[in-house]
């Protein structure tokens, strides 16, 4: 194995860390496949629809023809080294996009030439905006019937509020699509299908084509001149403007997120892919051109930042953890310093010392062993015991804690049970591995139903987990709808007297207890007190009474759920010579408690969830109506990043299947989160 030299500033300036983002089925993975083929990374084209795409390496992805797990790869396209993350488009796997965007410097948004901006396009675009990621747009599938380039550009401007500036224009649309016009060079690109689009000719424009493209060229030059006075002077004087000057001005505007350059093509038909690679090199930033990553020193609370150089102290962010044949692989972005195989590092998030035993350059499901990784790299590390998604790795004597990746709360749950006792322990062990890999999964054991409740981001998300359990570990637990766990309380004061008088075996047991129950404030718990002279009664009898009440509160009188927020007062006791026993008083207290609860207007309390729906303004009425039908109470409505945010409370039981209803009501353009708030009375 040969050691690589430390990268120079020039090498860093030619490094690109990008993501491919879009709605499901817009063609992200097909585009990535062509990028790898044309750059020489792979030597045979794979297809998503055939289940042979390099980046969709999981069997579940190949079966469904969708991306589920973000896949990392890299390729060279002179003069750049490009690290690429192909992200999922399905809303259930939004966290995969989120944690990818956290570590990227730029992105390519892919849009279908027919459908334009689709619901998940909006979601991932907003996510990228929150991380201030400069972007290109690629209008794909221009060969499909109904493709309309100008309409897609307008939808990018309208729905995404992005200043979309075409730097290309299609030569024909639908069945007539046969090439691409380059508006910067003012040339036509004709792709050779006999070479799978690998070869293409750069052709001069006809006068007719020049006239057709003139309005688009004018808009491009106006945009470039806004960022370069020399271009403005050349434009006003009618002189020829060099293409490299146009690209430099467009690059400046793109890095400042003032514009989004738009390219066009058909990845499936091998048209227009190489210009996307050129545009990545021309317009997207290197690690040296993005804002310096900042963190805090937890010991002092001071803001800390290190330069993007291998000479600076180490700082790295784990953006994903994957289990590979039962072994943990921590995928990370190195922001500063360098990391050597076998090096000890400090996981400042977990306050643990770690060792990066082996380092790898990643290529989807394959990996290439390396000795050293440097600032700007995205790599995998094996042998790290404690690393989780969002953890910061650094040196103990140069501490820095980077901003963690946004947390997403699961919105749907599934109850699962092992089929036998042998499967039980293995199931727990495997699910713990999945939890380590996927921070959007939650797992808890329901003591009331003895079920495992697995929670995730959607039905597809959980279905993929069940399929992986079967394929990877031969586990097929029974699954069904989860049981909502309720609680009980009372609405008014109740009182009762309980008497137990029975012969058990050869001994008579007697007890008589009078008590009252009163409601307490919500979430204040329960309390038992004695309003009798404690010195008159044996301690074992009083303990038995308290045990009887405590046990009785575990199973209420409405549907047998635990009773909360009540105060039980023992107001009187009676005894009978020779017959009174601890057993008698325990049983009497339980009898009295049941009667008192029935007298106190008992009610069920159910889990109430805080819900927040982010939705375009035109669907606010539909969302409010849908929430109302679910028994929700709207508390607030605010504006955020061009979206309406509807906030309120809703009972958990009514929210099962809500995400499906919400997508239907809003054409899939709403995002939904919920979290537990409190138990409260059903009205």
XYZ file of C-alpha atoms in Angstrom:
683
model
C 0.000 0.000 0.000
C 1.413 3.386 -0.918
C 1.047 6.495 1.151
C -0.507 9.462 -0.590
C 0.995 12.899 -0.252
C -0.874 15.515 1.713
C -3.129 17.569 -0.584
C -2.058 21.044 -1.564
C -4.310 24.090 -1.550
C -4.596 23.640 -5.320
C -5.805 20.066 -4.846
C -8.330 21.262 -2.289
C -9.560 23.941 -4.675
C -10.313 21.151 -7.168
C -12.248 19.030 -4.670
C -16.049 18.959 -4.861
C -18.315 17.402 -2.234
C -21.769 17.280 -3.799
C -25.121 15.577 -3.383
C -27.736 14.553 -5.915
C -31.144 15.568 -4.539
C -34.694 15.341 -5.892
C -38.182 13.881 -5.656
C -38.521 10.120 -5.971
C -38.152 8.845 -9.550
C -36.744 12.099 -10.964
C -33.683 10.194 -12.155
C -31.039 10.911 -9.496
C -29.549 7.434 -9.440
C -29.577 7.121 -13.247
C -27.733 10.441 -13.481
C -25.172 9.280 -10.899
C -24.717 6.010 -12.804
C -23.876 7.939 -16.001
C -21.512 10.233 -14.116
C -19.582 7.210 -12.827
C -19.515 5.625 -16.282
C -18.351 8.687 -18.193
C -15.716 9.471 -15.552
C -14.302 5.940 -15.837
C -15.270 4.874 -12.316
C -17.366 1.994 -13.639
C -17.086 0.217 -16.985
C -20.634 -0.960 -17.534
C -23.833 1.046 -17.276
C -26.300 -0.208 -14.668
C -29.999 0.646 -14.750
C -32.373 1.367 -11.882
C -35.299 -0.351 -13.620
C -33.208 -3.484 -14.079
C -31.991 -3.468 -10.469
C -28.354 -3.137 -11.602
C -27.586 0.461 -10.585
C -24.265 0.714 -8.765
C -25.544 3.150 -6.141
C -28.683 1.117 -5.288
C -26.735 -1.749 -3.776
C -29.272 -2.900 -1.155
C -31.614 -5.698 -2.351
C -34.611 -3.666 -1.105
C -33.507 -0.791 -3.364
C -33.067 -3.090 -6.349
C -36.479 -4.696 -5.789
C -38.320 -1.386 -5.451
C -36.278 0.665 -7.926
C -35.785 3.457 -5.382
C -32.913 4.762 -3.278
C -33.290 4.030 0.437
C -29.829 4.565 1.900
C -27.597 7.456 0.900
C -24.670 6.015 -1.054
C -21.247 7.658 -1.181
C -18.868 7.426 -4.111
C -16.184 9.480 -5.827
C -14.896 10.055 -9.326
C -12.402 12.205 -11.207
C -13.395 14.711 -13.858
C -10.485 16.874 -14.858
C -9.444 18.961 -13.085
C -11.635 17.917 -10.160
C -12.012 15.070 -7.691
C -15.740 14.777 -6.961
C -17.223 13.076 -3.906
C -20.896 12.294 -4.548
C -23.765 11.318 -2.276
C -26.821 9.896 -4.058
C -29.719 10.610 -1.694
C -33.209 9.058 -1.430
C -36.234 10.845 -2.836
C -38.954 9.143 -0.781
C -40.274 11.234 2.116
C -39.862 8.303 4.550
C -36.090 8.625 4.186
C -35.823 12.391 4.591
C -33.215 12.027 7.347
C -30.874 10.411 4.803
C -31.039 13.644 2.806
C -30.730 15.812 5.918
C -27.546 14.228 7.185
C -26.048 14.240 3.681
C -26.739 17.941 3.160
C -25.115 18.671 6.516
C -21.714 17.623 5.155
C -21.995 18.714 1.495
C -20.595 21.848 -0.118
C -22.882 21.840 -3.158
C -25.776 19.943 -4.707
C -27.378 19.075 -8.024
C -31.164 19.189 -7.925
C -32.731 16.838 -10.471
C -36.181 17.632 -11.879
C -38.368 15.594 -14.196
C -38.921 17.400 -17.503
C -42.621 16.489 -17.355
C -43.501 16.801 -13.651
C -41.214 19.723 -12.779
C -41.030 20.604 -9.098
C -42.634 17.738 -7.187
C -43.490 17.593 -3.466
C -40.284 16.017 -2.199
C -38.325 18.377 -4.453
C -39.634 21.203 -2.292
C -38.725 19.393 0.923
C -35.122 18.614 -0.017
C -34.670 22.048 -1.576
C -35.769 23.721 1.669
C -33.401 21.437 3.564
C -30.513 22.494 1.341
C -31.436 26.149 1.784
C -31.259 25.774 5.568
C -27.663 24.580 5.162
C -26.859 27.350 2.621
C -25.832 24.859 -0.056
C -25.164 26.324 -3.553
C -26.967 24.321 -6.232
C -27.275 23.480 -9.893
C -30.515 22.263 -11.453
C -30.674 19.479 -14.041
C -33.937 19.128 -15.942
C -33.970 15.418 -16.735
C -36.186 13.136 -18.847
C -36.540 15.644 -21.684
C -37.156 12.695 -24.015
C -40.474 11.874 -22.343
C -43.838 12.759 -23.860
C -45.075 16.020 -22.345
C -41.628 17.348 -21.389
C -41.622 21.134 -21.150
C -38.322 22.791 -20.252
C -39.649 26.324 -19.903
C -42.477 25.179 -17.650
C -40.017 23.392 -15.348
C -37.813 26.490 -15.135
C -40.857 28.577 -14.190
C -41.914 26.048 -11.541
C -38.409 26.195 -10.025
C -38.728 29.964 -9.859
C -42.291 29.926 -8.581
C -42.420 27.014 -6.148
C -38.832 27.088 -4.900
C -38.346 30.863 -5.084
C -34.998 30.178 -6.769
C -33.447 32.454 -9.397
C -33.175 29.731 -12.040
C -30.914 30.801 -14.924
C -30.706 28.368 -17.873
C -27.152 27.907 -19.139
C -28.461 25.325 -21.626
C -31.572 24.904 -23.759
C -32.999 21.646 -25.196
C -32.787 20.837 -28.878
C -36.322 19.536 -29.200
C -38.575 18.080 -26.513
C -40.273 14.713 -25.989
C -39.827 12.409 -28.978
C -37.976 15.193 -30.798
C -35.344 15.729 -28.105
C -31.973 15.079 -29.689
C -29.358 17.314 -28.123
C -28.451 20.320 -26.007
C -27.692 23.957 -26.803
C -24.904 25.476 -24.707
C -25.861 29.108 -24.008
C -22.428 30.008 -22.596
C -20.427 28.828 -25.609
C -23.370 29.218 -28.018
C -22.778 25.755 -29.481
C -24.885 22.651 -30.038
C -23.910 19.377 -28.312
C -24.818 16.229 -30.265
C -24.429 12.978 -28.298
C -23.471 9.752 -30.060
C -25.816 6.927 -29.018
C -23.570 4.219 -30.516
C -21.060 4.991 -27.751
C -23.827 5.260 -25.096
C -23.419 9.020 -25.190
C -19.747 8.857 -24.216
C -18.778 10.662 -27.415
C -20.396 13.938 -28.439
C -19.787 16.595 -31.049
C -19.677 20.336 -30.454
C -21.413 21.911 -33.468
C -21.743 25.538 -34.597
C -25.227 27.037 -34.501
C -27.262 27.907 -37.565
C -28.563 31.455 -37.907
C -32.060 30.182 -37.175
C -30.859 28.529 -33.962
C -29.033 31.690 -32.911
C -32.210 33.718 -33.337
C -34.230 31.178 -31.323
C -31.705 31.180 -28.467
C -31.080 34.930 -28.405
C -33.624 35.755 -25.611
C -32.129 33.041 -23.387
C -28.585 34.202 -24.135
C -29.585 37.791 -23.315
C -30.938 36.760 -19.918
C -27.750 34.807 -19.209
C -25.502 37.753 -20.119
C -27.615 40.156 -18.048
C -27.220 37.865 -15.054
C -23.462 37.583 -15.596
C -23.100 41.352 -16.028
C -24.818 41.916 -12.663
C -21.741 40.340 -11.087
C -19.016 41.639 -13.414
C -18.620 45.220 -14.652
C -16.243 44.180 -17.427
C -18.915 41.900 -18.883
C -21.404 44.757 -18.622
C -19.085 47.054 -20.576
C -18.489 44.426 -23.270
C -22.230 43.745 -23.459
C -23.157 47.435 -23.806
C -20.502 47.974 -26.471
C -21.711 44.942 -28.440
C -18.384 43.121 -28.202
C -17.912 39.355 -27.958
C -17.831 38.159 -24.341
C -15.357 35.323 -23.605
C -17.005 32.172 -22.232
C -14.541 31.919 -19.354
C -15.532 35.396 -18.138
C -19.215 34.421 -18.255
C -18.491 31.264 -16.271
C -16.470 33.182 -13.686
C -19.320 35.646 -13.139
C -21.914 32.866 -12.946
C -19.707 30.992 -10.478
C -19.539 34.021 -8.195
C -23.320 34.399 -8.277
C -23.880 30.661 -7.697
C -21.544 30.524 -4.693
C -23.369 33.539 -3.246
C -26.641 31.642 -3.835
C -27.964 34.461 -5.978
C -28.655 32.133 -8.917
C -29.184 28.464 -9.748
C -27.688 27.523 -13.162
C -30.049 25.187 -15.049
C -28.884 22.373 -17.330
C -30.951 19.977 -19.411
C -30.795 16.431 -20.759
C -31.892 12.833 -20.453
C -29.677 10.652 -18.284
C -31.442 7.470 -19.428
C -30.838 8.381 -23.085
C -27.235 9.399 -22.312
C -27.732 13.028 -23.309
C -26.358 15.985 -21.350
C -24.555 14.238 -18.488
C -20.947 15.315 -19.165
C -21.925 19.020 -19.112
C -23.319 18.438 -15.605
C -19.858 17.288 -14.515
C -18.326 20.333 -16.189
C -20.832 22.561 -14.385
C -20.012 20.951 -11.028
C -16.372 21.891 -11.595
C -17.192 25.357 -12.953
C -19.896 26.552 -10.551
C -19.993 24.577 -7.285
C -17.632 25.367 -4.402
C -14.543 23.612 -3.126
C -14.109 23.122 0.645
C -12.042 26.318 0.605
C -14.984 28.365 -0.718
C -17.679 27.529 1.815
C -18.058 29.298 5.168
C -15.561 27.987 7.688
C -17.128 25.368 9.925
C -17.490 26.566 13.501
C -18.035 24.728 16.740
C -17.681 25.316 20.443
C -15.138 24.290 23.013
C -17.344 22.575 25.632
C -14.788 23.244 28.353
C -14.753 27.016 27.859
C -17.930 27.676 25.864
C -15.888 29.670 23.335
C -16.536 29.503 19.587
C -13.819 27.528 17.805
C -12.979 27.139 14.121
C -10.134 25.448 12.274
C -8.961 26.151 8.738
C -9.507 23.672 5.894
C -5.976 22.291 5.960
C -4.264 19.052 6.938
C -1.970 21.149 9.159
C -4.860 22.239 11.416
C -6.166 20.137 14.361
C -8.571 17.352 13.441
C -12.318 18.022 13.281
C -14.705 15.557 11.654
C -18.449 14.944 11.710
C -19.967 11.466 11.543
C -22.896 11.868 9.148
C -23.934 8.235 8.959
C -23.331 4.891 10.648
C -23.816 1.691 8.656
C -23.605 -1.911 9.815
C -21.497 -3.884 7.335
C -21.615 -7.659 7.964
C -22.298 -6.943 11.623
C -19.451 -4.427 11.880
C -19.907 -0.714 12.299
C -18.752 1.656 9.554
C -18.734 5.333 10.536
C -18.992 7.641 7.521
C -17.552 11.060 8.156
C -16.636 14.398 6.618
C -13.230 15.671 7.674
C -13.368 19.450 8.007
C -9.816 20.054 9.177
C -6.616 18.193 9.939
C -5.949 14.626 8.924
C -6.856 11.157 10.160
C -4.552 8.155 9.903
C -5.534 4.492 10.049
C -5.105 3.251 13.621
C -5.117 6.767 15.067
C -6.704 7.422 18.469
C -9.285 10.230 18.382
C -11.615 11.875 20.868
C -15.373 11.500 20.364
C -16.286 14.721 22.114
C -20.051 14.164 21.731
C -19.908 10.878 23.644
C -16.904 11.919 25.778
C -15.141 8.718 24.707
C -11.784 7.844 23.243
C -12.013 6.015 19.917
C -9.652 4.371 17.474
C -10.123 4.583 13.724
C -8.680 1.130 13.056
C -9.127 1.177 9.264
C -9.996 3.922 6.793
C -11.775 3.491 3.476
C -12.623 5.427 0.344
C -16.251 4.477 -0.323
C -17.872 3.453 -3.575
C -21.504 2.541 -2.841
C -21.377 -1.033 -1.504
C -17.639 -1.391 -2.117
C -14.680 0.196 -0.363
C -11.005 0.929 -0.974
C -8.570 0.859 1.935
C -6.514 4.037 2.491
C -3.828 5.039 4.993
C -4.678 8.689 5.561
C -7.635 11.005 5.013
C -7.332 14.783 4.839
C -9.411 17.925 5.280
C -12.245 17.946 2.748
C -12.443 14.148 2.422
C -15.547 12.027 2.966
C -14.487 8.567 4.121
C -15.537 5.535 6.134
C -13.820 4.369 9.333
C -14.088 0.911 10.887
C -13.340 -0.038 14.468
C -15.061 2.900 16.175
C -17.120 1.498 19.042
C -19.087 4.524 20.200
C -19.587 6.703 17.106
C -23.166 7.628 16.231
C -24.716 9.886 13.626
C -23.981 13.521 14.462
C -20.917 12.861 16.633
C -17.864 15.122 16.400
C -14.372 13.602 16.319
C -11.384 15.733 17.267
C -8.163 15.729 19.271
C -8.438 15.772 23.040
C -5.994 18.666 23.325
C -7.821 20.680 20.614
C -11.524 20.162 21.463
C -14.276 21.319 19.111
C -17.943 20.302 19.094
C -19.599 20.818 15.705
C -23.304 21.509 15.255
C -25.225 18.259 15.363
C -27.460 16.951 12.602
C -31.131 17.883 12.931
C -33.263 15.407 14.845
C -36.362 13.874 13.253
C -39.079 12.278 15.337
C -40.819 9.105 14.106
C -44.435 9.523 13.003
C -45.683 5.951 12.762
C -45.297 2.827 14.892
C -45.562 -0.912 14.480
C -46.007 -3.579 17.143
C -43.800 -6.624 16.614
C -43.376 -9.843 18.580
C -40.797 -12.631 18.269
C -42.276 -15.948 17.146
C -40.543 -17.891 19.901
C -38.213 -17.429 22.868
C -35.123 -18.297 20.813
C -35.899 -15.461 18.413
C -36.533 -12.947 21.208
C -32.956 -12.212 22.297
C -31.656 -12.157 18.720
C -34.423 -9.763 17.664
C -33.492 -7.310 20.432
C -29.829 -7.488 19.454
C -30.488 -6.917 15.744
C -32.903 -4.040 16.322
C -30.292 -2.325 18.493
C -27.912 -2.484 15.515
C -30.539 -0.899 13.267
C -31.108 1.846 15.847
C -27.398 2.603 15.813
C -27.495 2.820 12.018
C -30.695 4.840 11.699
C -31.387 7.639 14.229
C -34.983 8.022 13.008
C -35.905 4.602 14.354
C -37.149 4.331 17.927
C -37.662 1.197 19.942
C -39.464 0.608 23.208
C -40.942 -2.315 25.080
C -44.570 -1.899 26.065
C -44.881 -3.422 29.533
C -48.667 -3.458 29.271
C -48.854 -5.526 26.093
C -45.386 -7.140 26.189
C -44.862 -5.938 22.620
C -41.897 -4.279 20.956
C -43.039 -0.950 19.516
C -40.886 0.034 16.541
C -41.361 3.608 15.352
C -40.157 5.201 12.129
C -40.754 7.860 9.488
C -43.446 6.045 7.509
C -44.961 2.747 6.445
C -42.301 2.145 3.768
C -39.547 2.886 6.281
C -40.837 0.214 8.678
C -41.575 -2.237 5.882
C -37.948 -2.012 4.736
C -36.794 -2.802 8.283
C -38.985 -5.929 8.376
C -37.636 -7.013 4.983
C -34.057 -6.497 6.161
C -34.724 -8.533 9.312
C -35.790 -11.434 7.123
C -33.024 -11.129 4.516
C -30.078 -10.303 6.746
C -30.880 -12.286 9.903
C -33.626 -14.771 8.938
C -35.973 -13.164 11.485
C -39.700 -12.945 10.750
C -41.420 -11.470 13.825
C -45.191 -11.181 13.907
C -46.250 -7.602 13.286
C -49.454 -5.659 13.622
C -50.867 -2.344 14.652
C -49.503 -1.001 17.939
C -51.676 -0.770 21.018
C -52.176 2.767 22.265
C -51.542 2.784 26.007
C -54.102 4.860 27.874
C -54.299 6.025 31.489
C -57.275 6.732 33.743
C -58.210 9.486 36.164
C -61.313 10.952 37.866
C -63.153 14.213 37.310
C -64.702 14.680 40.768
C -64.422 13.581 44.385
C -65.568 10.064 45.248
C -65.852 8.157 48.503
C -66.573 4.611 49.590
C -66.309 2.080 52.392
C -64.869 -1.333 51.738
C -65.298 -4.337 54.010
C -63.661 -7.747 53.710
C -64.877 -10.586 55.892
C -63.921 -14.046 54.714
C -62.561 -17.297 56.005
C -59.461 -18.345 54.094
C -58.280 -21.801 55.046
C -58.974 -22.110 58.760
C -58.486 -18.407 59.521
C -60.976 -15.531 59.329
C -59.679 -12.308 57.753
C -61.473 -9.047 58.460
C -60.843 -5.444 57.464
C -62.839 -2.264 56.999
C -61.510 0.834 55.219
C -63.202 4.134 54.420
C -61.509 6.423 51.897
C -61.980 9.281 49.452
C -60.404 9.973 46.084
C -59.915 13.443 44.652
C -58.560 14.594 41.262
C -55.170 16.319 41.195
C -53.599 18.624 38.633
C -52.582 17.007 35.371
C -49.178 15.304 35.460
C -48.904 15.698 39.241
C -48.872 11.936 39.858
C -50.714 10.175 42.653
C -50.646 10.396 46.426
C -51.866 8.242 49.333
C -52.339 9.758 52.806
C -53.835 8.614 56.135
C -56.245 10.785 58.116
C -56.469 8.425 61.082
C -54.440 8.211 64.277
C -51.506 6.138 63.097
C -50.483 5.208 66.632
C -53.779 3.342 67.180
C -53.185 0.923 64.317
C -50.496 -1.703 63.810
C -47.867 -0.709 61.248
C -48.328 -3.931 59.258
C -52.032 -3.172 58.792
C -51.251 0.372 57.539
C -48.599 -0.977 55.163
C -51.092 -3.546 53.848
C -53.669 -0.796 53.214
C -51.126 1.298 51.305
C -50.059 -1.713 49.241
C -53.689 -2.529 48.436
C -54.313 1.047 47.238
C -51.095 1.198 45.212
C -51.871 -2.103 43.502
C -55.443 -0.993 42.816
C -54.226 2.205 41.138
C -52.350 0.084 38.581
C -55.656 -1.052 37.092
C -58.508 1.437 36.872
C -62.254 0.916 36.563
C -62.866 2.168 32.999
C -60.711 -0.190 30.946
C -58.123 -1.379 33.415
C -55.377 1.156 32.665
C -53.190 2.773 35.385
C -54.849 5.580 37.370
C -52.978 8.883 37.521
C -53.375 12.344 39.050
C -55.430 11.289 42.083
C -55.133 11.809 45.841
C -56.401 8.896 47.957
C -57.193 9.738 51.577
C -57.797 6.958 54.110
C -60.396 8.574 56.388
C -61.483 5.753 58.683
C -60.781 2.183 59.795
C -62.802 -0.394 61.780
C -61.541 -3.447 63.576
C -63.058 -6.663 64.921
C -61.512 -8.444 67.854
C -59.499 -11.546 66.966
C -60.460 -11.376 63.229
C -58.723 -8.228 61.920
C -55.643 -9.043 59.816
C -53.258 -7.373 57.356
C -54.773 -9.461 54.572
C -58.247 -8.252 55.504
C -57.257 -4.590 55.405
C -55.391 -4.988 52.137
C -58.435 -6.543 50.472
C -60.812 -3.994 52.050
C -58.726 -1.061 50.772
C -58.833 -2.473 47.236
C -62.626 -2.856 47.405
C -63.063 0.698 48.749
C -60.764 2.141 46.089
C -62.731 0.593 43.214
C -66.019 1.912 44.553
C -64.573 5.381 45.224
C -63.126 5.593 41.717
C -66.510 4.663 40.257
C -68.055 7.406 42.399
C -65.513 9.974 41.170
C -66.605 10.152 37.495
C -63.728 8.058 36.075
C -62.354 8.971 32.645
C -59.831 7.644 30.161
C -56.725 9.718 29.454
C -55.002 9.228 26.133
C -51.605 10.303 24.776
C -51.875 13.821 23.361
C -49.296 14.694 20.720
C -47.866 18.054 19.723
C -48.227 18.208 15.942
C -46.662 20.564 13.431
C -47.546 20.577 9.753
C -45.496 22.545 7.220
C -47.547 23.214 4.097
C -47.797 25.626 1.123
C -50.351 28.350 1.777
C -52.856 27.065 -0.792
C -53.359 23.874 1.246
C -53.743 25.449 4.707
C -57.535 25.071 4.657
C -57.276 21.385 3.754
C -54.777 20.780 6.560
C -56.886 22.595 9.164
C -59.954 20.601 8.091
C -58.049 17.318 8.219
C -56.650 18.079 11.677
C -60.154 18.983 12.850
C -61.467 15.629 11.665
C -58.741 13.984 13.782
C -59.862 15.773 16.943
C -56.954 18.209 16.882
C -57.003 21.654 18.472
C -55.118 24.292 16.459
C -52.891 26.414 18.703
C -50.819 28.477 16.315
C -50.209 29.308 12.667
C -46.955 30.936 11.564
C -44.892 31.666 8.427
C -41.513 30.010 7.989
C -39.352 30.005 4.834
C -42.328 30.608 2.553
C -44.393 27.868 4.192
C -47.337 27.974 6.580
C -46.689 26.118 9.836
C -49.838 24.793 11.527
C -49.282 23.784 15.153
C -51.614 22.119 17.613
C -52.469 19.126 19.775
C -54.109 15.878 18.676
C -54.833 12.478 20.239
C -52.317 9.827 19.191
C -54.954 7.207 18.356
C -56.406 9.415 15.616
C -52.999 10.064 14.045
C -52.293 6.547 12.813
C -52.388 6.758 9.037
C -52.415 10.563 9.259
C -49.315 10.965 7.077
C -51.033 9.082 4.261
C -54.173 11.250 4.590
C -52.030 14.376 4.728
C -50.127 13.513 1.560
C -53.406 12.855 -0.217
C -54.970 16.132 0.946
C -51.946 18.256 -0.022
C -50.713 16.447 -3.142
C -47.800 15.263 -1.029
C -46.503 18.784 -0.417
C -46.864 18.877 3.374
C -44.346 17.764 5.982
C -45.473 16.483 9.374
C -43.803 15.969 12.744
C -45.265 15.022 16.107
C -44.014 14.389 19.608
C -45.580 13.255 22.877
C -46.918 16.095 25.024
C -49.051 14.678 27.837
C -51.813 12.299 28.814
C -55.193 13.999 29.004
C -58.896 13.234 29.302
C -60.881 12.194 26.242
C -63.640 14.726 25.713
